[in-house]
Short mmCIF file of C-alpha atoms in Angstrom, two decimals:
data_model
loop_
_atom_site.label_atom_id
_atom_site.label_comp_id
_atom_site.label_asym_id
_atom_site.label_seq_id
_atom_site.Cartn_x
_atom_site.Cartn_y
_atom_site.Cartn_z
CA UNK A 1 87.60 83.24 -37.13
CA UNK A 2 88.96 80.09 -35.56
CA UNK A 3 91.82 78.13 -37.06
CA UNK A 4 90.44 75.09 -38.90
CA UNK A 5 92.03 72.78 -36.32
CA UNK A 6 90.31 74.52 -33.38
CA UNK A 7 87.36 72.45 -32.02
CA UNK A 8 85.37 75.69 -31.62
CA UNK A 9 85.32 76.26 -35.38
CA UNK A 10 81.97 74.44 -35.63
CA UNK A 11 80.27 76.60 -32.97
CA UNK A 12 79.57 79.76 -34.98
CA UNK A 13 75.95 80.30 -36.02
CA UNK A 14 74.79 81.76 -39.32
CA UNK A 15 75.54 85.49 -39.73
CA UNK A 16 71.86 86.51 -39.81
CA UNK A 17 71.42 85.36 -36.20
CA UNK A 18 73.77 88.03 -34.87
CA UNK A 19 72.39 91.16 -33.24
CA UNK A 20 73.98 94.59 -33.45
CA UNK A 21 75.23 96.21 -30.24
CA UNK A 22 75.22 99.98 -29.94
CA UNK A 23 77.14 100.50 -26.69
CA UNK A 24 80.08 98.71 -25.14
CA UNK A 25 81.92 98.07 -21.90
CA UNK A 26 85.66 97.86 -21.53
CA UNK A 27 87.71 94.92 -20.32
CA UNK A 28 88.27 94.40 -16.59
CA UNK A 29 91.87 93.51 -15.71
CA UNK A 30 93.35 92.48 -12.37
CA UNK A 31 97.04 91.60 -12.05
CA UNK A 32 97.25 90.06 -8.59
CA UNK A 33 101.05 90.04 -8.63
CA UNK A 34 101.23 93.84 -8.67
CA UNK A 35 98.13 94.76 -6.62
CA UNK A 36 97.54 94.47 -2.85
CA UNK A 37 95.08 91.79 -1.71
CA UNK A 38 91.61 92.76 -0.57
CA UNK A 39 91.90 90.37 2.40
CA UNK A 40 95.14 89.98 4.35
CA UNK A 41 95.30 88.09 7.62
CA UNK A 42 96.11 84.85 9.38
CA UNK A 43 94.36 82.79 6.68
CA UNK A 44 96.54 84.26 3.95
CA UNK A 45 96.08 86.78 1.14
CA UNK A 46 92.98 86.91 -1.06
CA UNK A 47 92.33 88.98 -4.17
CA UNK A 48 88.78 89.45 -5.53
CA UNK A 49 87.72 90.51 -9.02
CA UNK A 50 84.35 90.25 -10.73
CA UNK A 51 82.42 90.19 -13.94
CA UNK A 52 78.73 90.94 -14.09
CA UNK A 53 77.66 87.41 -13.12
CA UNK A 54 80.78 85.76 -11.68
CA UNK A 55 83.59 86.62 -9.29
CA UNK A 56 86.96 85.08 -8.59
CA UNK A 57 88.61 84.82 -5.18
CA UNK A 58 92.29 83.97 -5.55
CA UNK A 59 93.92 82.96 -2.25
CA UNK A 60 97.48 82.24 -1.24
CA UNK A 61 96.52 80.32 1.87
CA UNK A 62 98.64 79.88 4.97
CA UNK A 63 98.98 76.32 6.36
CA UNK A 64 95.81 75.45 8.24
CA UNK A 65 93.79 78.29 6.68
CA UNK A 66 90.01 77.90 6.79
CA UNK A 67 88.03 79.68 4.05
CA UNK A 68 84.42 79.65 5.19
CA UNK A 69 80.99 80.73 3.99
CA UNK A 70 78.22 81.06 6.57
CA UNK A 71 75.16 81.38 4.34
CA UNK A 72 76.24 80.85 0.73
CA UNK A 73 73.22 81.45 -1.56
CA UNK A 74 74.21 79.08 -4.37
CA UNK A 75 76.83 76.62 -5.59
CA UNK A 76 80.45 77.68 -5.95
CA UNK A 77 83.59 76.11 -7.36
CA UNK A 78 86.96 75.39 -5.71
CA UNK A 79 89.79 75.05 -8.22
CA UNK A 80 93.09 73.48 -7.14
CA UNK A 81 95.51 73.81 -10.03
CA UNK A 82 98.53 73.00 -7.84
CA UNK A 83 98.87 69.21 -7.28
CA UNK A 84 100.34 69.90 -3.83
CA UNK A 85 97.44 72.08 -2.60
CA UNK A 86 94.92 69.62 -1.16
CA UNK A 87 91.91 70.78 0.88
CA UNK A 88 89.21 69.44 3.17
CA UNK A 89 85.73 70.70 2.27
CA UNK A 90 82.84 70.54 4.73
CA UNK A 91 79.26 71.30 3.71
CA UNK A 92 75.79 69.84 4.16
CA UNK A 93 76.94 67.27 6.70
CA UNK A 94 79.72 66.01 4.41
CA UNK A 95 83.48 66.15 4.86
CA UNK A 96 85.48 65.45 1.69
CA UNK A 97 89.24 65.43 1.26
CA UNK A 98 89.98 66.86 -2.17
CA UNK A 99 93.49 66.34 -3.56
CA UNK A 100 95.36 68.97 -5.50
CA UNK A 101 94.83 69.18 -9.25
CA UNK A 102 91.06 68.93 -8.78
CA UNK A 103 87.91 70.96 -9.18
CA UNK A 104 85.16 70.73 -6.57
CA UNK A 105 81.61 72.05 -6.51
CA UNK A 106 80.36 73.17 -3.09
CA UNK A 107 76.61 73.31 -2.30
CA UNK A 108 74.68 76.30 -0.96
CA UNK A 109 74.56 76.99 2.75
CA UNK A 110 77.34 76.88 5.32
CA UNK A 111 80.67 75.48 4.13
CA UNK A 112 84.39 75.59 4.81
CA UNK A 113 87.53 74.89 2.82
CA UNK A 114 90.50 73.96 5.03
CA UNK A 115 93.97 74.09 3.47
CA UNK A 116 96.19 71.92 5.71
CA UNK A 117 99.49 72.63 3.95
CA UNK A 118 98.64 76.03 2.56
CA UNK A 119 98.97 76.94 -1.12
CA UNK A 120 97.05 78.39 -4.03
CA UNK A 121 93.26 78.08 -3.85
CA UNK A 122 90.85 79.62 -6.35
CA UNK A 123 87.17 79.92 -5.48
CA UNK A 124 84.68 80.98 -8.13
CA UNK A 125 81.25 82.32 -7.23
CA UNK A 126 78.27 83.89 -8.90
CA UNK A 127 77.74 87.52 -7.98
CA UNK A 128 74.67 86.42 -6.03
CA UNK A 129 77.27 86.33 -3.22
CA UNK A 130 76.77 90.04 -2.68
CA UNK A 131 79.19 90.35 0.24
CA UNK A 132 82.03 89.02 -1.89
CA UNK A 133 80.99 91.06 -4.92
CA UNK A 134 81.32 94.18 -2.78
CA UNK A 135 84.92 93.23 -1.90
CA UNK A 136 86.06 93.01 -5.52
CA UNK A 137 88.75 95.42 -6.60
CA UNK A 138 86.55 96.48 -9.53
CA UNK A 139 83.21 96.54 -7.71
CA UNK A 140 82.59 100.16 -8.69
CA UNK A 141 82.74 99.23 -12.38
CA UNK A 142 79.52 97.24 -11.98
CA UNK A 143 77.57 99.82 -9.99
CA UNK A 144 75.58 100.08 -13.23
CA UNK A 145 75.12 96.79 -15.10
CA UNK A 146 77.25 96.47 -18.20
CA UNK A 147 75.52 96.47 -21.61
CA UNK A 148 74.83 93.48 -23.88
CA UNK A 149 74.32 91.02 -21.00
CA UNK A 150 70.90 89.52 -20.18
CA UNK A 151 69.73 89.10 -16.58
CA UNK A 152 71.49 86.27 -14.75
CA UNK A 153 69.55 83.02 -14.50
CA UNK A 154 71.02 79.89 -12.89
CA UNK A 155 70.73 76.46 -14.48
CA UNK A 156 68.87 73.51 -12.91
CA UNK A 157 69.91 71.91 -9.64
CA UNK A 158 72.16 68.83 -9.88
CA UNK A 159 70.77 65.38 -10.35
CA UNK A 160 70.65 63.66 -6.97
CA UNK A 161 70.57 66.94 -5.06
CA UNK A 162 73.17 69.36 -3.78
CA UNK A 163 76.35 67.88 -2.30
CA UNK A 164 80.10 68.22 -2.56
CA UNK A 165 81.29 66.91 -5.90
CA UNK A 166 85.00 66.63 -6.73
CA UNK A 167 86.58 65.96 -10.12
CA UNK A 168 90.20 65.28 -11.06
CA UNK A 169 91.83 67.58 -13.60
CA UNK A 170 93.98 64.68 -14.75
CA UNK A 171 92.01 64.25 -17.98
CA UNK A 172 94.04 63.70 -21.16
CA UNK A 173 93.24 65.75 -24.27
CA UNK A 174 90.81 64.17 -26.73
CA UNK A 175 90.50 64.88 -30.47
CA UNK A 176 87.66 67.31 -31.13
CA UNK A 177 87.20 68.32 -27.47
CA UNK A 178 88.10 71.82 -26.28
CA UNK A 179 89.87 71.84 -22.91
CA UNK A 180 88.46 70.24 -19.75
CA UNK A 181 85.03 71.72 -19.12
CA UNK A 182 83.00 71.37 -15.93
CA UNK A 183 79.71 73.03 -15.09
CA UNK A 184 77.35 73.38 -12.15
CA UNK A 185 74.08 75.22 -11.63
CA UNK A 186 75.83 78.61 -11.53
CA UNK A 187 79.08 78.44 -13.49
CA UNK A 188 81.08 76.83 -16.26
CA UNK A 189 84.85 76.45 -15.90
CA UNK A 190 87.12 75.40 -18.77
CA UNK A 191 90.65 74.40 -17.77
CA UNK A 192 92.28 74.86 -21.15
CA UNK A 193 95.00 72.34 -21.93
CA UNK A 194 98.33 74.01 -21.06
CA UNK A 195 101.03 74.44 -23.63
CA UNK A 196 104.77 74.97 -23.52
CA UNK A 197 106.24 78.11 -24.99
CA UNK A 198 104.64 80.98 -26.91
CA UNK A 199 101.51 80.37 -28.96
CA UNK A 200 101.89 80.18 -32.73
CA UNK A 201 100.86 83.64 -33.91
CA UNK A 202 99.74 82.23 -37.28
CA UNK A 203 97.08 80.08 -35.56
CA UNK A 204 95.20 82.43 -33.24
CA UNK A 205 91.44 82.37 -32.61
CA UNK A 206 89.86 85.85 -32.84
CA UNK A 207 86.13 85.57 -32.10
CA UNK A 208 83.35 87.34 -30.22
CA UNK A 209 80.39 86.57 -27.98
CA UNK A 210 76.96 88.13 -28.40
CA UNK A 211 75.70 88.20 -24.83
CA UNK A 212 78.07 86.81 -22.21
CA UNK A 213 81.33 87.74 -20.55
CA UNK A 214 84.39 85.51 -20.39
CA UNK A 215 86.70 85.55 -17.41
CA UNK A 216 90.22 84.47 -18.42
CA UNK A 217 92.22 83.46 -15.35
CA UNK A 218 95.96 82.98 -15.89
CA UNK A 219 97.54 80.55 -13.43
CA UNK A 220 100.76 79.83 -15.29
CA UNK A 221 103.05 81.70 -17.64
CA UNK A 222 101.88 84.96 -19.21
CA UNK A 223 99.34 86.03 -21.82
CA UNK A 224 98.59 88.95 -24.08
CA UNK A 225 94.82 89.45 -24.34
CA UNK A 226 93.95 91.16 -27.63
CA UNK A 227 90.56 92.91 -27.82
CA UNK A 228 88.94 94.95 -30.59
CA UNK A 229 85.52 96.58 -30.34
CA UNK A 230 83.11 97.07 -33.29
CA UNK A 231 82.60 100.46 -34.86
CA UNK A 232 79.07 101.83 -34.91
CA UNK A 233 77.49 104.93 -36.43
CA UNK A 234 78.05 106.62 -33.04
CA UNK A 235 81.76 107.44 -32.87
CA UNK A 236 81.48 108.30 -29.15
CA UNK A 237 81.12 104.55 -28.52
CA UNK A 238 84.32 103.62 -30.36
CA UNK A 239 87.15 102.12 -28.31
CA UNK A 240 90.83 101.72 -29.03
CA UNK A 241 92.23 98.24 -29.53
CA UNK A 242 93.67 96.66 -26.39
CA UNK A 243 96.68 94.35 -26.04
CA UNK A 244 96.96 93.65 -22.30
CA UNK A 245 99.99 91.73 -21.05
CA UNK A 246 98.98 89.71 -18.00
CA UNK A 247 101.33 87.33 -16.22
CA UNK A 248 100.07 84.79 -13.70
CA UNK A 249 98.15 85.15 -11.50
CA UNK A 250 95.76 87.54 -13.21
CA UNK A 251 92.25 87.88 -14.63
CA UNK A 252 90.95 89.55 -17.78
CA UNK A 253 87.16 89.87 -18.03
CA UNK A 254 86.28 90.06 -21.73
CA UNK A 255 83.03 91.87 -22.55
CA UNK A 256 80.66 91.15 -25.42
CA UNK A 257 80.79 91.72 -28.34
CA UNK A 258 84.50 92.54 -28.46
CA UNK A 259 86.58 90.48 -30.86
CA UNK A 260 89.25 88.81 -28.76
CA UNK A 261 91.99 86.23 -28.67
CA UNK A 262 94.60 85.39 -26.05
CA UNK A 263 98.10 84.16 -26.73
CA UNK A 264 100.54 82.66 -24.29
CA UNK A 265 103.89 84.40 -24.48
CA UNK A 266 105.97 82.77 -21.74
CA UNK A 267 108.81 80.40 -22.57
CA UNK A 268 107.50 77.92 -19.99
CA UNK A 269 104.04 76.49 -19.36
CA UNK A 270 101.12 78.82 -20.13
CA UNK A 271 97.89 77.92 -18.32
CA UNK A 272 94.59 79.73 -18.86
CA UNK A 273 91.18 78.98 -17.31
CA UNK A 274 88.00 80.40 -18.84
CA UNK A 275 84.96 81.13 -16.66
CA UNK A 276 81.33 81.76 -17.64
CA UNK A 277 78.13 82.41 -15.67
CA UNK A 278 75.69 80.88 -16.25
CA UNK A 279 77.10 77.92 -18.24
CA UNK A 280 77.41 78.20 -22.01
CA UNK A 281 74.74 76.46 -24.08
CA UNK A 282 76.95 75.99 -27.15
CA UNK A 283 79.70 74.20 -25.22
CA UNK A 284 77.08 72.14 -23.38
CA UNK A 285 75.49 70.97 -26.61
CA UNK A 286 78.75 69.46 -27.88
CA UNK A 287 78.79 65.73 -27.01
CA UNK A 288 81.57 64.86 -24.61
CA UNK A 289 82.76 68.41 -24.00
CA UNK A 290 81.34 68.88 -20.47
CA UNK A 291 83.02 66.22 -18.38
CA UNK A 292 80.44 66.22 -15.57
CA UNK A 293 77.34 66.66 -17.75
CA UNK A 294 75.70 63.59 -16.19
CA UNK A 295 75.60 65.40 -12.83
CA UNK A 296 74.18 68.71 -14.10
CA UNK A 297 71.23 68.91 -16.53
CA UNK A 298 70.81 71.67 -19.04
CA UNK A 299 67.67 73.82 -18.87
CA UNK A 300 64.71 71.74 -20.02
CA UNK A 301 66.39 68.42 -19.21
CA UNK A 302 65.32 66.08 -16.43
#
């Protein structure tokens, strides 16, 4: 149920391809601005929250902070929304200075992210990083896997091998393209184009996903996440509608197959980032949507 002007309107498959779910999970919500951090020390404050396959580490780093991983099992993403928050990433014998307003992919193994001036740093991992998954504020929610999600399977390794790859977020909007999408072997991150003022309530985008979660990370303004779950013959599985007000910084993990839409409600700039693990096939199949598609093949590609 996308507005006709929404680039995602062409994504929906025929109705007879949809499967019927019989049990449901609720949304996972973390409002970092009203909850204590899971890590607090000389490096700064870090909040952790997870979905089934991804987790988000949001850090307000002190000047000179070093965020390190000793034996990272797979690729992870560093997102620098703030133009002033530059970092130095070291991994695999490389040292790369990454300016603010960038997204970087860090290879498996030992790595560090140094934040010379301090600032806001978001790292996004798969939940194969079990030590970080255990630190998440909602870790107990995933003690039993949530329904309607297949087993996690990473995508192919990058062309040319694992290394630090950095991409500017300074990409202008393009007709027919949805946001600024980047993917790696573990994750897909869509930095949705920000907008000023509240979203037009006559042009929302209620839709659902069959078999993957969406992590909606607010880094500017405020959003109301609207969710509605299907009714089934089993009334014990019914859930009340949800309208969760989440200012920045916050995360709402949206479970399948809830119908959902998010609307910015702040008078200023509203900035939302959507996260998926593994990457989405439908977004990847749209020509020009994934900005670093040349670096990361889809399954079955060379």
